[in-house]
Coordinates of C-alpha atoms in Angstrom, one line a residue:
X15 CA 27.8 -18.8 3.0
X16 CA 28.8 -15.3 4.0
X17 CA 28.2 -14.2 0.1
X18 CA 24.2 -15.6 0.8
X19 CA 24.1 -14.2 4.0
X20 CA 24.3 -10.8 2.7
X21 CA 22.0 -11.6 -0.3
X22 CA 19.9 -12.5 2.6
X23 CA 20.3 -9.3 3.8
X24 CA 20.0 -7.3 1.4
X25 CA 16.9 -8.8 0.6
X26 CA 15.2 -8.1 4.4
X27 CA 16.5 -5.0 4.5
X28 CA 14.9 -4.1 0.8
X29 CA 11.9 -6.6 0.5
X30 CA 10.5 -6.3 4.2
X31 CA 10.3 -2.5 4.2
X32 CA 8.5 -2.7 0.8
X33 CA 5.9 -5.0 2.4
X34 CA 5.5 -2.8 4.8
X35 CA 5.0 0.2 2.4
X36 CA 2.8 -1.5 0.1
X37 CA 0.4 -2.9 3.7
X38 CA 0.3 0.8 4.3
X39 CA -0.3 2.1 0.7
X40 CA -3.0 -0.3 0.4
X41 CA -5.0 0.4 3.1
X42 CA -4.5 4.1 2.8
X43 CA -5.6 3.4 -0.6
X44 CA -8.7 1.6 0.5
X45 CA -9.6 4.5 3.3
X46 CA -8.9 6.7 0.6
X47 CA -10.9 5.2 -2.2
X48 CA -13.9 4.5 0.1
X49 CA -14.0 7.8 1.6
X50 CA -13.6 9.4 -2.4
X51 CA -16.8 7.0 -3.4
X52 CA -18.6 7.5 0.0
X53 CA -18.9 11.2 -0.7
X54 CA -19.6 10.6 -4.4
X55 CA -22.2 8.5 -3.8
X56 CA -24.1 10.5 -0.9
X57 CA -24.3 12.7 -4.2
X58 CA -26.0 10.8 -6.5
X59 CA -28.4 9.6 -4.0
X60 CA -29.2 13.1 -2.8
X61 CA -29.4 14.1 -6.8
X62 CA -31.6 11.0 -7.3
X63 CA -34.0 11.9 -4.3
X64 CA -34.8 15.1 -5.4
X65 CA -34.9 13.9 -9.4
X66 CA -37.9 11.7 -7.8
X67 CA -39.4 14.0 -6.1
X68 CA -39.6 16.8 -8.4
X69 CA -40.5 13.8 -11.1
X70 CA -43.3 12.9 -8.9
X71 CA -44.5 16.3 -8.8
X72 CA -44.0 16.9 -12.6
X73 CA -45.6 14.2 -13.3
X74 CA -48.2 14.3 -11.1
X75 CA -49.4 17.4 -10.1
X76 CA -50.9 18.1 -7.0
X77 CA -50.9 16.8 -3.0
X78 CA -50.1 13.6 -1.4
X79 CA -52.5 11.5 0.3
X80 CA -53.6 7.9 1.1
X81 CA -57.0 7.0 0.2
X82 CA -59.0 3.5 1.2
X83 CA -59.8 0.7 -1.8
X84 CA -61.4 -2.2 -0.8
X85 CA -59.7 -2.2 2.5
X86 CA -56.6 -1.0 0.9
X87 CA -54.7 2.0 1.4
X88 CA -53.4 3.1 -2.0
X89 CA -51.1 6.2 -2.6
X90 CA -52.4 9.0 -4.7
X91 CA -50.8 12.6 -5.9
X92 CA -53.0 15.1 -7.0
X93 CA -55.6 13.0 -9.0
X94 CA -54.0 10.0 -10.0
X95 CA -53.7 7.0 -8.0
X96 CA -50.5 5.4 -7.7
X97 CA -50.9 1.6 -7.7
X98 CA -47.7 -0.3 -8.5
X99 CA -43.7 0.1 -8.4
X100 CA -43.1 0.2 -12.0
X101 CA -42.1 4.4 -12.2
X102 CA -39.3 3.1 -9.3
X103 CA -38.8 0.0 -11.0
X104 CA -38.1 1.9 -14.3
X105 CA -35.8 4.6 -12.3
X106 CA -33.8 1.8 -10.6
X107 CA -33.0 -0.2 -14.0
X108 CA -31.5 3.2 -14.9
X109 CA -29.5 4.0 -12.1
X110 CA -29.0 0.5 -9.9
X111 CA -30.5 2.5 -7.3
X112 CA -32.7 1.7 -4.7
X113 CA -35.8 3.5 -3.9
X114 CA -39.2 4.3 -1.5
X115 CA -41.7 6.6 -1.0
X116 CA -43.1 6.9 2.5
X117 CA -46.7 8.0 3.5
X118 CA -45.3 9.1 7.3
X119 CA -43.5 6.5 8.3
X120 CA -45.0 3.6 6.0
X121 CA -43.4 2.3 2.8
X122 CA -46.2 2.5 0.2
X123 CA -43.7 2.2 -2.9
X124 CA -40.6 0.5 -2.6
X125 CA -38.2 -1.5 -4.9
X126 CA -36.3 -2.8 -2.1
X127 CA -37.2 -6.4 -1.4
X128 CA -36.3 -9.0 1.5
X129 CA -34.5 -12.2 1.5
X130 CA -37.2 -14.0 0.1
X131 CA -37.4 -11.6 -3.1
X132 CA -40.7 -9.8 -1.5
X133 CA -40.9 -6.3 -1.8
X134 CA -41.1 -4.5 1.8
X135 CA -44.2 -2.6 0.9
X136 CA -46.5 -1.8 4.3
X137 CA -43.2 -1.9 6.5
X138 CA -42.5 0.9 9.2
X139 CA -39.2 3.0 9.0
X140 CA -37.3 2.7 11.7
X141 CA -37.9 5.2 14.9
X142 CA -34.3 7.0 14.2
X143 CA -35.5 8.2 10.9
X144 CA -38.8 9.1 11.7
X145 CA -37.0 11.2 14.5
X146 CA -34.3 12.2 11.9
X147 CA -36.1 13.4 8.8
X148 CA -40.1 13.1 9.9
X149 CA -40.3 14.9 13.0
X150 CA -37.1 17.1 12.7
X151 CA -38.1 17.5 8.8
X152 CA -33.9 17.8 7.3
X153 CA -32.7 15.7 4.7
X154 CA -29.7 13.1 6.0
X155 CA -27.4 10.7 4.3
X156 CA -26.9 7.6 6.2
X157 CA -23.7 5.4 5.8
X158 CA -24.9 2.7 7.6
X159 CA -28.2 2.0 7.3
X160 CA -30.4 -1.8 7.5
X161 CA -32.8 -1.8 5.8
X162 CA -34.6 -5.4 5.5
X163 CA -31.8 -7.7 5.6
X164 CA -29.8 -5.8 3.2
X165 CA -26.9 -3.0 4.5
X166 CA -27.2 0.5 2.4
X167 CA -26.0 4.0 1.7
X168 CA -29.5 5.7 2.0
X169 CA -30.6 9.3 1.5
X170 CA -33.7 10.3 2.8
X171 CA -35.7 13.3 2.0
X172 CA -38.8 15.2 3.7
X173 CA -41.6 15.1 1.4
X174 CA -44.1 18.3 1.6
X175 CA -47.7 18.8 0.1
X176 CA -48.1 22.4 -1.0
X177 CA -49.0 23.5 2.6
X178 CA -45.5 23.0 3.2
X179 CA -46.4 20.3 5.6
X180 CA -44.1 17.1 5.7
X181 CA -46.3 14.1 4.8
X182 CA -43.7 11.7 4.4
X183 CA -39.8 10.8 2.8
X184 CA -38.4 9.9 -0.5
X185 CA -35.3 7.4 -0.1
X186 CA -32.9 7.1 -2.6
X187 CA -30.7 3.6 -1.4
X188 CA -27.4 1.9 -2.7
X189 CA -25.7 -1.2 -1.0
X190 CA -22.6 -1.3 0.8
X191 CA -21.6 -4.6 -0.8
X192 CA -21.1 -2.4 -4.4
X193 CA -19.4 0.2 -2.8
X194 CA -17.5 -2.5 -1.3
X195 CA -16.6 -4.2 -5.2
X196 CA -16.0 -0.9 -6.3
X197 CA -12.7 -0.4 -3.5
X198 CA -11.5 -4.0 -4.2
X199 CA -11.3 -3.3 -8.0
X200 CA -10.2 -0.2 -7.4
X201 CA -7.1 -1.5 -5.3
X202 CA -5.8 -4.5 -7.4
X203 CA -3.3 -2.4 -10.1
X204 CA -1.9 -0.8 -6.4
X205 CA -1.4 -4.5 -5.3
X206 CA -0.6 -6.0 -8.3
X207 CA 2.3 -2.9 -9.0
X208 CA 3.2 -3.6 -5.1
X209 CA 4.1 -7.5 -5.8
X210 CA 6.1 -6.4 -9.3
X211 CA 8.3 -3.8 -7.6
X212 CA 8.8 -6.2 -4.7
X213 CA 10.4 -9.0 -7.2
X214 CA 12.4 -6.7 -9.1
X215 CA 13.7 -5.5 -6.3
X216 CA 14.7 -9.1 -4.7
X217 CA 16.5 -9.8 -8.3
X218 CA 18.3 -7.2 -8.8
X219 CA 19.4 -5.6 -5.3
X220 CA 23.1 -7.0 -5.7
X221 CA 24.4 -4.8 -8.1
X222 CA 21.8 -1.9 -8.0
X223 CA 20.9 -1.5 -4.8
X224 CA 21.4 2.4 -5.0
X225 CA 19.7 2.8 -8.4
X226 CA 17.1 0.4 -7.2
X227 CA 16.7 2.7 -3.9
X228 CA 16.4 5.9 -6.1
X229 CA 13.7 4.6 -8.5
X230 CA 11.7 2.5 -5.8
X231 CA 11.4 6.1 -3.9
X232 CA 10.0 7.9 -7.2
X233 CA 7.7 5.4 -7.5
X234 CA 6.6 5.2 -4.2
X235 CA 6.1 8.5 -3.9
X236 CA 3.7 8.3 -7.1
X237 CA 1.9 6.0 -5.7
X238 CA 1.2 7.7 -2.5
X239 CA -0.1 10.7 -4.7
X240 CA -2.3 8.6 -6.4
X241 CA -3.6 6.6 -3.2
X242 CA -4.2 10.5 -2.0
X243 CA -5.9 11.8 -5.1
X244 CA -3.8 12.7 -7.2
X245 CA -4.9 11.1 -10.6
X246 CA -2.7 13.4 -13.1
X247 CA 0.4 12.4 -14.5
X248 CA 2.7 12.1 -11.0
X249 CA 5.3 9.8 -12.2
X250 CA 8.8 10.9 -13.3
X251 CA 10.1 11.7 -16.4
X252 CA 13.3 10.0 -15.1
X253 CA 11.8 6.5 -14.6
X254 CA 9.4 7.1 -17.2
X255 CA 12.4 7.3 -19.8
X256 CA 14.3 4.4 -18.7
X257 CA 13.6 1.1 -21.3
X258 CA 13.1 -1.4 -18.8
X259 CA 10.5 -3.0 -16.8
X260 CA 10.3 0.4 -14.2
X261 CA 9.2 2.5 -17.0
X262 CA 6.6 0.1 -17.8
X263 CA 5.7 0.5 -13.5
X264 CA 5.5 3.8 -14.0
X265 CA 3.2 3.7 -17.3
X266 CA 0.9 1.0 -15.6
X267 CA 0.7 4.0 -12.6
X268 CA -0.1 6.3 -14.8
X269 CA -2.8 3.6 -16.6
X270 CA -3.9 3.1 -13.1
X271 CA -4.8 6.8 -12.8
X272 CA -6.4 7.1 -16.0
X273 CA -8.9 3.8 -14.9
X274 CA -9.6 5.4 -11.6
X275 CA -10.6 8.7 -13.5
X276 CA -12.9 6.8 -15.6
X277 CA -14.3 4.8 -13.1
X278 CA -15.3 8.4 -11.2
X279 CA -15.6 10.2 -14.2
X280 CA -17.2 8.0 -16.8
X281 CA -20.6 6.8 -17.7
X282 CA -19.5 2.7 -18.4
X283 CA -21.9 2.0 -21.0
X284 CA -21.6 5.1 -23.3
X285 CA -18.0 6.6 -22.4
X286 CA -19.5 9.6 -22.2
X287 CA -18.8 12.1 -19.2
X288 CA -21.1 11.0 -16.6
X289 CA -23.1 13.5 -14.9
X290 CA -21.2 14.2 -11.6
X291 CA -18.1 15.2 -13.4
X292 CA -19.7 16.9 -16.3
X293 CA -21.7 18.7 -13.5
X294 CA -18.5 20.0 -13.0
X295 CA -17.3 20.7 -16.4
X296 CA -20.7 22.9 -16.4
X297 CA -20.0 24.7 -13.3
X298 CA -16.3 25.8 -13.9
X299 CA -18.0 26.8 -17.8
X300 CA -20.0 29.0 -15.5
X301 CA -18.0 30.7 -13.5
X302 CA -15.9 31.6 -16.6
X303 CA -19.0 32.7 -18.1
X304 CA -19.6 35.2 -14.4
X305 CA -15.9 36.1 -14.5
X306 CA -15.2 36.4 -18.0
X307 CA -18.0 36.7 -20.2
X308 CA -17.5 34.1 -22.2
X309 CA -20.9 32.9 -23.0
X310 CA -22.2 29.5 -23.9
X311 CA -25.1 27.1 -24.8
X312 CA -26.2 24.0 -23.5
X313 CA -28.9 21.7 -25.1
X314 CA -30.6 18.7 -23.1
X315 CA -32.3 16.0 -24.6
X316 CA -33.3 12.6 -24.2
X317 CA -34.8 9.7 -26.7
X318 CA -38.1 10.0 -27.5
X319 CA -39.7 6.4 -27.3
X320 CA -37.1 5.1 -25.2
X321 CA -39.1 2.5 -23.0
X322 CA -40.4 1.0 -26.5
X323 CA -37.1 -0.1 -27.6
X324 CA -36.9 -2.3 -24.1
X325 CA -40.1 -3.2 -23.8
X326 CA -40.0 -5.2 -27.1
X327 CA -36.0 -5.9 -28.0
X328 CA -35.2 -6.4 -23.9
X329 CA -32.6 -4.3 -22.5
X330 CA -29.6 -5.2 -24.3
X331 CA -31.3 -3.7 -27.2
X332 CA -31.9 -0.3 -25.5
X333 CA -28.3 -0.3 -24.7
X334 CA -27.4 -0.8 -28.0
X335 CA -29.3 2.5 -29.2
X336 CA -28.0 4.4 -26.1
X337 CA -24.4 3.8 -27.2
X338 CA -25.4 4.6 -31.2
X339 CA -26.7 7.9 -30.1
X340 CA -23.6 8.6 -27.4
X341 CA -21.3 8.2 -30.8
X342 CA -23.5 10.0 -33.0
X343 CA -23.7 12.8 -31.1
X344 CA -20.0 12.9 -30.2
X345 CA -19.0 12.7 -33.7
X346 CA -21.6 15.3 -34.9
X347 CA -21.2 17.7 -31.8
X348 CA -17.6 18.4 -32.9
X349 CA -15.9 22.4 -32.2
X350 CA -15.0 21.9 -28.5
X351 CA -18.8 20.6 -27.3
X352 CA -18.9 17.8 -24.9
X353 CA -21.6 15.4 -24.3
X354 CA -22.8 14.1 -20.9
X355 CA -24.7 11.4 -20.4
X356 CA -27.3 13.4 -17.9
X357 CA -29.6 9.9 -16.4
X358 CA -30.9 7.5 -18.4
X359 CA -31.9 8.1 -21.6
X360 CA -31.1 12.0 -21.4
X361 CA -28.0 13.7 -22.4
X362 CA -26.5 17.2 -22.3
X363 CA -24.4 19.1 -24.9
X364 CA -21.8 21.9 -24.3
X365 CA -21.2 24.1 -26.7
X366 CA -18.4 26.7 -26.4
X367 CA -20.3 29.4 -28.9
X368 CA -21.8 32.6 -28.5
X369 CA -24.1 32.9 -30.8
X370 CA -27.8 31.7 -30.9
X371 CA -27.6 30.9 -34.1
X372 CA -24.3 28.9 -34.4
X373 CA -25.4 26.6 -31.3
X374 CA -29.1 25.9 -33.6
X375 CA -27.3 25.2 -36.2
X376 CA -25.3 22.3 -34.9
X377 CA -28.1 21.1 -33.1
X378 CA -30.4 20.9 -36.3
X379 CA -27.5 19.6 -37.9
X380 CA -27.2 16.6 -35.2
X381 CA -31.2 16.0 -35.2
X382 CA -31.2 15.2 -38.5
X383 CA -28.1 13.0 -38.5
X384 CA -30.3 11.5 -35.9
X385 CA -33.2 11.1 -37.8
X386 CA -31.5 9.6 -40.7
X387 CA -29.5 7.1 -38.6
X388 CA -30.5 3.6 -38.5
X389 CA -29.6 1.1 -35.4
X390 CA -28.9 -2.0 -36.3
X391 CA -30.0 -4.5 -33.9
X392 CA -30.3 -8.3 -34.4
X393 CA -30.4 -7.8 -37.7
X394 CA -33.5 -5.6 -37.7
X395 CA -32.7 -1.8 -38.5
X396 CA -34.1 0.5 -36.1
X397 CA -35.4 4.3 -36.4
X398 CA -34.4 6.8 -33.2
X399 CA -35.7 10.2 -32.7
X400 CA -34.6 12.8 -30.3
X401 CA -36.4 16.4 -28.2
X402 CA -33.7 18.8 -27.3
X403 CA -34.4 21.9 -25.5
X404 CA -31.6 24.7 -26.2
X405 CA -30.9 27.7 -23.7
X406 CA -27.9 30.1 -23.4
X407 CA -25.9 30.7 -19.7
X408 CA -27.1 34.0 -20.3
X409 CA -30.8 33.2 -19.6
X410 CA -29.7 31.7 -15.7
X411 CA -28.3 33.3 -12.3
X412 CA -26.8 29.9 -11.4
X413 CA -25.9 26.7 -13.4
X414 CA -29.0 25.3 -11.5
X415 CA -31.2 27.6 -13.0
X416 CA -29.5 27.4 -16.0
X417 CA -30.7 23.2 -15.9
X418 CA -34.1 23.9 -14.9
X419 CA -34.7 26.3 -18.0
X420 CA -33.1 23.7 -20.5
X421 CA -34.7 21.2 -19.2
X422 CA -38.6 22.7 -19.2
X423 CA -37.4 23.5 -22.8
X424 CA -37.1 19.9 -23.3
X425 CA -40.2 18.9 -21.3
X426 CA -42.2 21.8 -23.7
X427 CA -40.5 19.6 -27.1
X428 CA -42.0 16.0 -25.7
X429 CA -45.1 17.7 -25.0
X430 CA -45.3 19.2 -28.4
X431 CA -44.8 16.4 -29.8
X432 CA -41.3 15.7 -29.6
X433 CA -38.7 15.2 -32.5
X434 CA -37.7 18.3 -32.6
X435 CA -35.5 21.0 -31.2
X436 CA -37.3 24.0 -28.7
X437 CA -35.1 27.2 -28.5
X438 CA -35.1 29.9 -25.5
X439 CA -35.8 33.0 -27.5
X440 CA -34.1 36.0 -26.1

């Protein structure tokens, strides 16, 4: 009885205080986590609102206004009158993002819809962001937002005519409830390693309690770096070492950073860099570039054609090419290049080189591997073209710049008739 009672022991005094630990790791984790993918997506959705609203204006040159039809008012920018939500529609399917245009206050284009499935076209903002962004005219990220009967993150952004005077907002909306999946899959390896050290521990506290003490700390103290941030290899070479059941703890920690990197860092569909982190890649390039010197090119490109392959093969279809090209290019951009999947259908290469001529010759190498690749889908083989602009970090002041030359590179290869590759001569 006395032999139990100290097994009992032993057991409180090891088990209880790693409860306790794990409680606290996971919701620091979860606080952590959220807060990490609340500031990642306020982002995107600012990076999505201005996308639309210099879309809107590339697209459709010209001012804003609302115009009466048969006792409707309709939209219209510059010439063109903007009828339907299918340009938001198509910008949602790429990005599960929410959007609205505003007239003033007054949703005129919308994808956002209420609980009946109607969209909530002709419906007022509410008086705190007409204050907010209307009257006071600055952009604001809202972590809280209602909007219908659906909670969001929303971004909202002045929109101006060319008299500079604000005529309305651009929203750029994502729900809470994904956010909110995101966390909880986010924080099940932290439970589930939780629960295995627990039992371990309860098994083999007799006879190891100091050893058990030792490696329980190291790997506590790895996952406390990774509940803070830390997503590099933080676990120790002395329980990684060990052949038993803690090493494998320590490698499914170290796993458990490498999915979390991913899920921040990686586009899910291609495995390409997503653009948020290589954004990043491209902005420490940059400063190298300012610091060092060391020059290099990016090209930006997207698939020419790229609504046809959904509109008559469905979507599955389009994501088959999307991932064929993601490879392709990956295998074909080789000698240190990376490729970011930029938005939808566009992507952007990195290449390390300083020469104008090197960085045209591997992309006129990879357009013609494009061209001559077939995508097999259902059985039916499929032809894919692609417009790249190409532009040197020597042509821009800021990696900004630097994207806005590329990409009216691009835009000047799709007006030309795409297929093809458009250079910035020196």
């Amino acid at each position: 009885m006395k032999k139990n009672g100290i097994s009992r022991t032993l057991l409180r005094m090891t088990v209880m205080p790693l409860i306790m630990l794990g409680v606290v790791i996971t919701i620091f984790s979860i606080f952590a986590i959220r807060a990490s993918l609340e500031e990642s997506i306020q982002r995107e959705l600012q990076n999505y609102a201005h996308m639309i609203a210099d879309n809107m204006d590339t697209l459709y040159p010209g001012d804003y206004a609302m115009i009466q039809k048969d006792d409707t008012l309709i939209l219209s920018k510059g010439d063109v009158l903007i009828t339907d939500n299918d340009l938001l529609i198509s910008w949602k399917r790429n990005t599960n993002v929410d959007f609205t245009i505003f007239y003033q206050d007054t949703r005129v284009l919308t994808t956002v819809v209420d609980h009946t499935g109607t969209l909530i076209v002709g419906t007022k903002a509410s008086y705190q962001l007409k204050e907010d962004v209307l009257n006071h005219e600055q952009d604001l990220f809202y972590d809280n937002l209602k909007v219908g009967d659906t909670m969001f993150y929303g971004y909202y952004l002045p929109l101006y005519n060319n008299d500079n005077k604000c005529i309305g907002m651009i929203a750029a909306l994502m729900p809470k409830e994904l956010v909110y999946r995101l966390v909880i899959r986010a924080i099940l390896p932290i439970l589930l390693l939780t629960i295995i050290v627990m039992m371990f521990v309860g098994i083999w506290t007799k006879r190891h309690a100091d050893i058990f003490l030792s490696i329980l700390d190291k790997l506590r103290l790895s996952l406390c770096r990774a509940a803070k941030g830390e997503l590099s290899n933080t676990v120790s070479p002395d329980v990684l070492s060990r052949k038993d059941e803690f090493s494998d703890m320590g490698y499914s920690i170290i796993e458990m950073q490498k999915s979390l990197r991913e899920l921040i860092e990686q586009d899910p569909l291609t495995k390409l860099f997503n653009r948020r982190s290589g954004q990043a890649h491209l902005q420490k390039a940059f400063e190298r570039y300012q610091e060092e010197n060391r020059v290099f090119y990016v090209a930006l490109g997207d698939i020419d054609h790229f609504k046809i392959f959904n509109d008559l093969h469905g979507h599955a279809c389009g994501d088959v090419v999307l991932q064929s090209m993601a490879q392709l290019m990956q295998e074909t951009a080789k000698f240190g290049c990376h490729v970011i999947r930029w938005g939808g259908e566009e992507f952007l290469i990195y290449m390390p080189v300083t020469q104008l001529e090197e960085a045209a010759e591997i992309m006129n190498h990879l357009i013609d591997q494009i061209r001559n690749k077939i995508v097999v889908y259902e059985g039916e083989g499929l032809s894919v073209t692609m417009t790249f602009g190409l532009c040197s970090c020597e042509n821009a002041a800021t990696l900004d710049d630097l994207i806005i030359e590329v990409d009216d590179l691009l835009y000047e290869g799709k007006k030309n008739g795409r297929n093809q590759l458009v250079v910035h001569e020196p």
